[in-house]
Structures are given as structure tokens and as C-alpha cells.
Short mmCIF file of N, CA, C and O in Angstrom, two decimals:
data_model
loop_
_atom_site.label_atom_id
_atom_site.label_comp_id
_atom_site.label_asym_id
_atom_site.label_seq_id
_atom_site.Cartn_x
_atom_site.Cartn_y
_atom_site.Cartn_z
N MET A 12 125.78 58.01 94.08
CA MET A 12 125.66 59.46 94.20
C MET A 12 123.89 59.62 94.03
O MET A 12 123.36 59.00 93.35
N ASN A 13 123.53 60.71 94.86
CA ASN A 13 122.17 60.99 94.65
C ASN A 13 121.83 62.08 93.59
O ASN A 13 122.62 62.53 92.86
N LYS A 14 120.68 62.35 93.24
CA LYS A 14 120.17 63.12 92.11
C LYS A 14 120.76 64.58 92.14
O LYS A 14 121.21 65.15 91.29
N GLU A 15 120.93 65.26 93.51
CA GLU A 15 121.71 66.55 93.53
C GLU A 15 123.06 66.36 93.19
O GLU A 15 123.59 67.56 92.65
N GLU A 16 123.79 65.39 93.63
CA GLU A 16 125.22 65.28 93.33
C GLU A 16 125.49 65.11 91.84
O GLU A 16 126.43 65.75 91.21
N HIS A 17 124.51 64.31 91.02
CA HIS A 17 124.60 64.21 89.63
C HIS A 17 124.31 65.76 89.09
O HIS A 17 125.15 66.03 88.13
N TYR A 18 123.41 66.29 89.57
CA TYR A 18 123.00 67.66 89.09
C TYR A 18 124.30 68.65 89.13
O TYR A 18 124.64 69.30 88.16
N ASN A 19 124.78 68.71 90.27
CA ASN A 19 125.70 69.47 90.66
C ASN A 19 127.03 69.28 89.71
O ASN A 19 127.74 70.05 89.41
N GLU A 20 127.31 67.84 89.50
CA GLU A 20 128.24 67.48 88.82
C GLU A 20 128.24 68.06 87.24
O GLU A 20 129.17 68.58 86.55
N GLY A 21 126.95 67.96 86.75
CA GLY A 21 126.49 68.62 85.57
C GLY A 21 126.92 69.86 85.46
O GLY A 21 127.15 70.43 84.45
N MET A 22 126.41 70.62 86.28
CA MET A 22 126.70 72.09 86.54
C MET A 22 128.08 72.53 86.16
O MET A 22 128.47 73.32 85.54
N GLU A 23 128.85 71.61 87.12
CA GLU A 23 130.30 71.87 86.93
C GLU A 23 130.91 71.78 85.59
O GLU A 23 131.70 72.45 85.13
N LEU A 24 130.41 70.58 85.05
CA LEU A 24 131.08 70.13 83.57
C LEU A 24 130.53 71.21 82.62
O LEU A 24 131.20 71.45 81.79
N PHE A 25 129.27 71.67 82.89
CA PHE A 25 128.75 72.80 81.88
C PHE A 25 129.67 73.92 82.06
O PHE A 25 130.10 74.48 80.91
N ALA A 26 129.91 74.39 83.05
CA ALA A 26 130.92 75.40 83.36
C ALA A 26 132.12 75.43 82.77
O ALA A 26 132.80 76.40 82.21
N GLN A 27 132.66 73.97 82.62
CA GLN A 27 133.84 73.89 81.86
C GLN A 27 133.57 73.53 80.41
O GLN A 27 134.57 73.23 79.78
N ASN A 28 132.50 73.66 80.05
CA ASN A 28 132.22 73.54 78.56
C ASN A 28 132.15 72.08 78.04
O ASN A 28 132.45 71.91 77.05
N LYS A 29 132.15 71.32 79.02
CA LYS A 29 132.06 69.77 78.65
C LYS A 29 130.74 69.44 78.79
O LYS A 29 130.10 68.64 79.50
N LEU A 30 129.99 69.68 77.57
CA LEU A 30 128.54 69.62 77.36
C LEU A 30 127.96 68.32 77.36
O LEU A 30 126.93 67.81 77.92
N ASP A 31 128.70 67.33 76.57
CA ASP A 31 128.24 66.15 76.51
C ASP A 31 128.30 65.23 77.95
O ASP A 31 127.41 64.49 78.31
N GLU A 32 129.40 65.53 78.70
CA GLU A 32 129.59 65.06 79.84
C GLU A 32 128.42 65.56 80.83
O GLU A 32 127.91 64.95 81.88
N ALA A 33 128.26 66.91 80.90
CA ALA A 33 127.18 67.44 81.42
C ALA A 33 125.77 66.95 81.27
O ALA A 33 125.02 66.56 82.19
N ILE A 34 125.61 66.60 80.06
CA ILE A 34 124.14 65.98 79.56
C ILE A 34 124.13 64.75 80.23
O ILE A 34 123.14 64.17 81.04
N ALA A 35 125.30 63.84 80.40
CA ALA A 35 125.16 62.53 80.85
C ALA A 35 124.88 62.55 82.51
O ALA A 35 124.23 61.80 82.88
N ALA A 36 125.51 63.67 83.08
CA ALA A 36 125.26 63.71 84.47
C ALA A 36 123.84 64.27 84.74
O ALA A 36 123.07 63.69 85.63
N TYR A 37 123.20 65.07 83.94
CA TYR A 37 121.77 65.31 84.18
C TYR A 37 120.97 64.26 84.10
O TYR A 37 119.83 63.90 84.67
N LEU A 38 121.20 63.40 82.86
CA LEU A 38 120.40 62.08 82.68
C LEU A 38 120.54 61.41 83.95
O LEU A 38 119.56 60.63 84.29
N ARG A 39 121.59 61.19 84.49
CA ARG A 39 121.94 60.33 85.59
C ARG A 39 121.03 60.84 86.82
O ARG A 39 120.29 60.07 87.49
N ALA A 40 121.04 61.99 87.08
CA ALA A 40 119.99 62.69 88.02
C ALA A 40 118.63 62.46 87.69
O ALA A 40 118.02 62.07 88.53
N LEU A 41 118.39 62.45 86.56
CA LEU A 41 116.83 62.19 86.06
C LEU A 41 116.65 60.75 86.07
O LEU A 41 115.41 60.37 86.36
N GLU A 42 117.47 59.81 86.02
CA GLU A 42 117.10 58.30 86.38
C GLU A 42 116.74 58.32 87.89
O GLU A 42 116.04 57.28 88.29
N LYS A 43 117.56 58.90 88.59
CA LYS A 43 116.90 59.01 90.09
C LYS A 43 115.74 59.71 90.44
O LYS A 43 114.78 59.00 91.20
N ASP A 44 115.34 60.65 89.59
CA ASP A 44 114.19 61.55 89.74
C ASP A 44 113.59 61.89 88.48
O ASP A 44 114.07 62.90 88.08
N PRO A 45 112.92 61.23 87.57
CA PRO A 45 112.41 61.69 86.43
C PRO A 45 111.71 63.28 86.37
O PRO A 45 111.73 63.78 85.43
N GLY A 46 111.23 63.56 87.59
CA GLY A 46 110.54 64.76 87.71
C GLY A 46 111.50 65.94 88.34
O GLY A 46 110.95 66.97 88.79
N TYR A 47 112.74 65.75 88.38
CA TYR A 47 113.60 66.60 89.06
C TYR A 47 113.65 67.77 88.05
O TYR A 47 114.61 67.69 87.02
N ALA A 48 113.05 68.83 88.51
CA ALA A 48 113.07 70.08 87.35
C ALA A 48 114.16 70.84 87.08
O ALA A 48 114.59 71.22 86.12
N ASP A 49 115.11 70.73 88.17
CA ASP A 49 116.33 71.62 88.08
C ASP A 49 117.05 70.86 86.96
O ASP A 49 117.90 71.56 86.17
N ALA A 50 117.19 69.53 87.01
CA ALA A 50 118.13 68.75 86.06
C ALA A 50 117.38 68.78 84.74
O ALA A 50 118.18 68.90 83.78
N LEU A 51 116.07 69.05 84.61
CA LEU A 51 115.29 68.93 83.48
C LEU A 51 115.57 70.26 82.78
O LEU A 51 116.07 70.52 81.54
N HIS A 52 115.51 71.35 83.37
CA HIS A 52 115.84 72.70 82.99
C HIS A 52 117.37 72.89 82.45
O HIS A 52 117.65 73.31 81.44
N ALA A 53 118.19 72.40 83.47
CA ALA A 53 119.79 72.49 82.81
C ALA A 53 120.07 71.29 81.62
O ALA A 53 120.73 71.75 80.83
N LEU A 54 119.27 70.35 81.58
CA LEU A 54 119.47 69.47 80.39
C LEU A 54 118.93 70.28 79.18
O LEU A 54 119.59 70.29 78.02
N ALA A 55 117.78 70.88 79.29
CA ALA A 55 117.25 71.57 77.94
C ALA A 55 118.24 72.88 77.71
O ALA A 55 118.35 73.08 76.56
N MET A 56 118.77 73.34 78.77
CA MET A 56 119.41 74.64 78.46
C MET A 56 120.88 73.97 77.55
O MET A 56 121.57 74.62 76.80
N THR A 57 121.41 72.91 78.01
CA THR A 57 122.49 72.50 77.60
C THR A 57 122.35 72.13 76.19
O THR A 57 123.20 72.33 75.44
N TYR A 58 121.25 71.40 75.74
CA TYR A 58 120.73 70.86 74.48
C TYR A 58 120.71 72.15 73.71
O TYR A 58 121.20 72.22 72.55
N ALA A 59 119.99 73.38 74.14
CA ALA A 59 119.81 74.57 73.50
C ALA A 59 121.41 75.07 73.08
O ALA A 59 121.78 75.66 72.06
N HIS A 60 122.26 74.97 74.09
CA HIS A 60 123.61 75.56 73.84
C HIS A 60 124.51 74.89 72.93
O HIS A 60 125.04 75.35 72.17
N GLN A 61 124.02 73.52 72.74
CA GLN A 61 124.57 72.79 71.53
C GLN A 61 123.87 72.92 70.37
O GLN A 61 124.28 72.25 69.36
N GLU A 62 122.70 73.76 70.22
CA GLU A 62 121.88 73.93 69.03
C GLU A 62 121.33 72.85 68.68
O GLU A 62 120.92 72.41 67.45
N ARG A 63 120.98 71.94 69.82
CA ARG A 63 120.14 70.64 69.53
C ARG A 63 118.84 71.08 69.96
O ARG A 63 118.13 70.73 71.04
N VAL A 64 118.40 71.92 69.24
CA VAL A 64 116.93 72.61 69.69
C VAL A 64 115.84 71.77 69.80
O VAL A 64 114.80 71.66 70.77
N ASP A 65 115.58 70.69 68.91
CA ASP A 65 114.56 69.76 69.10
C ASP A 65 114.50 69.23 70.50
O ASP A 65 113.42 68.86 70.89
N GLN A 66 115.79 68.54 70.68
CA GLN A 66 115.74 67.94 72.26
C GLN A 66 115.33 69.11 73.28
O GLN A 66 114.83 68.72 74.32
N ALA A 67 116.00 70.14 73.17
CA ALA A 67 115.58 71.20 74.14
C ALA A 67 114.22 71.36 74.22
O ALA A 67 113.56 71.71 75.38
N ILE A 68 113.46 71.43 73.22
CA ILE A 68 112.01 71.69 72.97
C ILE A 68 111.32 70.58 73.97
O ILE A 68 110.40 70.77 74.52
N GLU A 69 111.85 69.27 73.56
CA GLU A 69 111.18 68.23 74.01
C GLU A 69 111.30 68.00 75.76
O GLU A 69 110.37 67.74 76.22
N VAL A 70 112.61 68.38 76.00
CA VAL A 70 112.80 68.57 77.59
C VAL A 70 112.16 69.67 77.99
O VAL A 70 111.57 69.68 79.30
N GLY A 71 111.95 70.95 77.50
CA GLY A 71 111.19 72.02 78.06
C GLY A 71 109.82 71.78 78.17
O GLY A 71 109.22 72.12 79.05
N LYS A 72 109.19 70.80 77.39
CA LYS A 72 107.80 70.57 77.39
C LYS A 72 107.53 69.49 78.78
O LYS A 72 106.68 69.70 79.43
N ARG A 73 108.63 68.66 78.76
CA ARG A 73 108.52 67.67 80.06
C ARG A 73 108.62 68.69 81.14
O ARG A 73 107.92 68.45 82.41
N LEU A 74 109.52 69.55 81.45
CA LEU A 74 109.77 70.49 82.44
C LEU A 74 108.40 71.16 82.79
O LEU A 74 108.25 71.26 84.01
N ILE A 75 107.61 71.87 81.89
CA ILE A 75 106.43 72.46 81.99
C ILE A 75 105.47 71.32 82.62
O ILE A 75 104.54 71.95 83.44
N GLU A 76 105.34 70.21 82.25
CA GLU A 76 104.43 69.20 82.88
C GLU A 76 104.85 69.02 84.25
O GLU A 76 103.85 68.92 85.06
N VAL A 77 106.18 68.98 84.69
CA VAL A 77 106.43 68.68 85.93
C VAL A 77 106.45 69.97 86.89
O VAL A 77 106.45 69.90 88.24
N SER A 78 106.59 71.22 86.31
CA SER A 78 106.53 72.54 86.81
C SER A 78 105.73 73.52 86.41
O SER A 78 106.21 74.54 85.63
N PRO A 79 104.22 73.14 86.40
CA PRO A 79 103.45 74.09 85.45
C PRO A 79 103.42 75.45 86.04
O PRO A 79 102.73 76.35 85.20
N ASP A 80 103.87 75.94 87.30
CA ASP A 80 103.88 77.12 87.48
C ASP A 80 105.12 77.83 87.52
O ASP A 80 105.24 79.12 88.04
N ASP A 81 106.18 77.27 86.83
CA ASP A 81 107.39 77.77 86.79
C ASP A 81 107.58 78.73 85.70
O ASP A 81 107.62 78.22 84.37
N GLU A 82 107.39 80.01 85.75
CA GLU A 82 107.69 80.90 84.43
C GLU A 82 108.66 80.87 83.81
O GLU A 82 108.72 81.27 82.52
N LEU A 83 109.91 80.73 84.47
CA LEU A 83 111.13 80.50 83.73
C LEU A 83 111.06 79.21 82.95
O LEU A 83 111.84 79.24 81.78
N ALA A 84 110.57 78.31 83.30
CA ALA A 84 110.28 77.14 82.22
C ALA A 84 109.54 77.47 81.06
O ALA A 84 110.04 77.16 79.91
N TYR A 85 108.47 78.25 81.20
CA TYR A 85 108.06 78.80 79.85
C TYR A 85 108.82 79.64 79.13
O TYR A 85 108.67 79.79 77.87
N THR A 86 109.40 80.45 79.76
CA THR A 86 110.42 81.54 78.98
C THR A 86 111.37 81.00 78.21
O THR A 86 111.74 81.00 77.11
N SER A 87 112.03 79.81 78.99
CA SER A 87 112.98 79.08 78.22
C SER A 87 112.41 78.17 77.05
O SER A 87 112.95 78.24 75.92
N LEU A 88 111.34 77.67 77.11
CA LEU A 88 110.54 76.84 76.06
C LEU A 88 110.59 77.97 74.92
O LEU A 88 110.52 77.65 73.91
N SER A 89 110.01 79.06 75.30
CA SER A 89 109.60 80.19 74.43
C SER A 89 110.73 80.39 73.57
O SER A 89 110.87 80.69 72.42
N ILE A 90 112.01 80.58 73.99
CA ILE A 90 113.23 80.87 73.77
C ILE A 90 113.64 79.73 72.46
O ILE A 90 114.20 80.06 71.45
N PHE A 91 113.49 78.29 73.04
CA PHE A 91 113.70 77.21 72.34
C PHE A 91 113.07 77.45 70.79
O PHE A 91 113.56 77.27 69.84
N TYR A 92 111.77 77.58 71.25
CA TYR A 92 110.82 77.83 70.03
C TYR A 92 111.32 78.92 69.06
O TYR A 92 111.26 78.72 67.93
N GLN A 93 111.69 80.02 69.56
CA GLN A 93 112.38 81.18 68.72
C GLN A 93 113.40 80.52 68.04
O GLN A 93 113.64 80.90 66.76
N GLN A 94 114.41 79.91 68.58
CA GLN A 94 115.63 79.43 68.09
C GLN A 94 115.21 78.49 67.02
O GLN A 94 116.04 78.54 65.75
N LYS A 95 114.15 77.68 66.96
CA LYS A 95 113.52 76.85 65.73
C LYS A 95 112.97 77.47 64.77
O LYS A 95 112.74 76.96 63.68
N GLY A 96 112.65 78.89 64.94
CA GLY A 96 111.81 79.50 64.16
C GLY A 96 110.30 79.45 64.03
O GLY A 96 109.66 79.95 63.04
N LEU A 97 109.92 78.97 65.19
CA LEU A 97 108.46 78.67 65.46
C LEU A 97 107.85 79.95 66.31
O LEU A 97 107.56 79.97 67.60
N SER A 98 107.66 81.07 65.50
CA SER A 98 107.20 82.29 66.31
C SER A 98 105.92 82.25 66.96
O SER A 98 105.69 82.73 68.12
N ALA A 99 104.81 81.38 66.21
CA ALA A 99 103.61 81.49 66.88
C ALA A 99 103.72 80.71 68.19
O ALA A 99 103.17 81.10 69.28
N GLU A 100 104.46 79.49 68.22
CA GLU A 100 104.34 78.69 69.46
C GLU A 100 105.26 79.65 70.39
O GLU A 100 104.98 79.36 71.66
N ALA A 101 106.43 80.19 69.99
CA ALA A 101 107.02 80.90 71.02
C ALA A 101 106.10 81.96 71.58
O ALA A 101 106.31 82.27 72.83
N GLU A 102 105.41 82.65 70.97
CA GLU A 102 104.47 84.06 71.35
C GLU A 102 103.57 83.15 72.47
O GLU A 102 103.28 83.71 73.40
N GLU A 103 102.76 82.11 71.99
CA GLU A 103 102.04 81.49 72.89
C GLU A 103 102.64 81.14 74.22
O GLU A 103 101.97 81.35 75.32
N ILE A 104 103.64 80.54 74.28
CA ILE A 104 104.24 80.09 75.60
C ILE A 104 104.76 81.28 76.28
O ILE A 104 104.64 81.35 77.56
N ALA A 105 105.42 82.41 75.75
CA ALA A 105 105.82 83.64 76.32
C ALA A 105 104.57 84.17 76.85
O ALA A 105 104.72 84.88 78.15
N ALA A 106 103.54 84.30 76.39
CA ALA A 106 102.10 84.81 76.99
C ALA A 106 101.84 83.94 78.21
O ALA A 106 101.40 84.75 79.25
N LYS A 107 102.23 82.70 78.30
CA LYS A 107 101.98 81.91 79.47
C LYS A 107 102.77 82.51 80.54
O LYS A 107 102.52 82.43 81.63
N ALA A 108 104.07 82.50 80.23
CA ALA A 108 105.17 83.04 81.11
C ALA A 108 104.65 84.34 81.82
O ALA A 108 104.88 84.42 83.07
N ARG A 109 104.16 85.38 80.84
CA ARG A 109 103.83 86.56 81.37
C ARG A 109 102.58 86.36 82.34
O ARG A 109 102.63 87.18 83.32
N THR A 110 101.67 85.53 81.82
CA THR A 110 100.66 85.39 82.66
C THR A 110 100.91 84.82 84.24
O THR A 110 100.58 85.30 85.15
N LEU A 111 101.96 83.87 84.13
CA LEU A 111 102.29 83.36 85.63
C LEU A 111 103.08 84.54 86.32
O LEU A 111 102.97 84.58 87.43
N GLY A 112 103.73 85.29 85.51
CA GLY A 112 104.60 86.35 86.05
C GLY A 112 103.41 87.42 86.95
O GLY A 112 103.91 87.81 87.95
N TRP A 113 102.39 87.62 86.19
CA TRP A 113 101.40 88.72 86.67
C TRP A 113 100.82 88.13 87.91
O TRP A 113 100.50 88.48 89.03
N LYS A 114 100.59 86.80 87.79
CA LYS A 114 99.88 86.03 88.93
C LYS A 114 100.89 86.15 90.34
O LYS A 114 100.32 86.20 91.41
N ARG A 115 102.11 85.87 89.86
CA ARG A 115 103.11 85.82 91.01
C ARG A 115 102.97 87.13 91.83
O ARG A 115 102.95 87.35 92.96
N GLN A 116 103.11 88.22 90.77
CA GLN A 116 103.15 89.68 91.30
C GLN A 116 102.00 90.06 92.18
O GLN A 116 101.93 90.59 93.03
N LEU A 117 100.94 89.62 91.68
CA LEU A 117 99.51 89.82 92.35
C LEU A 117 99.55 89.05 93.86
O LEU A 117 99.03 89.66 94.81
N SER A 118 100.04 87.95 93.87
CA SER A 118 99.96 87.19 94.92
C SER A 118 100.91 87.83 96.09
O SER A 118 100.63 87.86 97.34
N GLU A 119 102.09 88.31 95.57
CA GLU A 119 103.03 88.97 96.40
C GLU A 119 102.71 90.26 96.74
O GLU A 119 102.84 90.71 98.27
N GLN A 120 101.76 91.02 96.16
CA GLN A 120 101.08 92.15 96.70
C GLN A 120 100.03 92.09 97.65
O GLN A 120 99.88 92.95 98.47
N LYS A 121 99.36 90.86 97.63
CA LYS A 121 98.29 90.70 98.40
C LYS A 121 98.89 90.16 99.67
O LYS A 121 98.08 90.27 100.84
N LYS A 122 100.12 89.80 99.93
CA LYS A 122 100.65 89.08 101.21
C LYS A 122 100.79 90.45 102.19
O LYS A 122 101.29 91.23 101.79
N PRO A 123 100.50 90.03 103.51
CA PRO A 123 100.60 91.16 104.58
C PRO A 123 102.21 91.46 104.79
O PRO A 123 102.87 90.37 104.69
N ASP A 124 102.25 92.81 105.11
CA ASP A 124 103.83 92.79 105.32
C ASP A 124 104.01 92.70 106.70
O ASP A 124 103.19 92.75 107.71
N LYS A 125 105.18 91.81 106.88
CA LYS A 125 105.53 91.07 107.98
C LYS A 125 106.38 91.98 108.98
O LYS A 125 107.37 91.38 109.69
N SER A 126 106.51 93.15 108.66
CA SER A 126 107.55 94.04 109.59
C SER A 126 106.95 94.65 110.93
O SER A 126 106.01 94.17 111.33
#
């Protein structure tokens, strides 16, 4: 199986609330491609769903390293920090997510209309 197939398997298992099996599938996807952002995000969210917040934070940090412009990655990491009770860290990361969102909005406004 390729990384996308492992990822899709993980998503199906997550939907069935088979969280340990979903984690194993995401890890198999990451064995194929350690920088696979979708699998990292899904893995972090699954850890958070299991209240394994320390693991969610660690994977969230890896996700930001591989996808530094992904505002959802920053938002998720902020939520993990909030779950851990780390308010200052959560605010710092949330501010980065907002900044990325503003930059995205500005770049979209500057694009010429193609109609």
C-alpha cells in the first residue's frame, strides 16, 4: 500500500472509532513519507481525541515544521496547548495562525479577477 492508502485506511478506522488501529495506519503512512502533512494532522487529531495531549503536541510541532504556512496546523496545535492548560503557548500559536490567515486573505484580495 502507498501512503495515501494507509492514510485513507486510517480515516476510515477513525470514523469507526477504532482509534488505535487508525494511529497504526497513520504511522504506516508516515513510514512511507515522514513529511506527509495529512497523516501528521490526522495522527495529532487522533491522539488529541484519545486525550493523549502530549503526543498530539509533539506531532503538531512536527506538522508545523513540514507545513509552516498551514494555518490549520497552527490552530490545531493551539487547541492541543489549551487542552494541556498551556494558555501562553496556545495564545502564541493562535496568533501565528491568525497572521497566516490575514496573509492568505491579503494575497487572495490582490489576485486579479479572472472573469
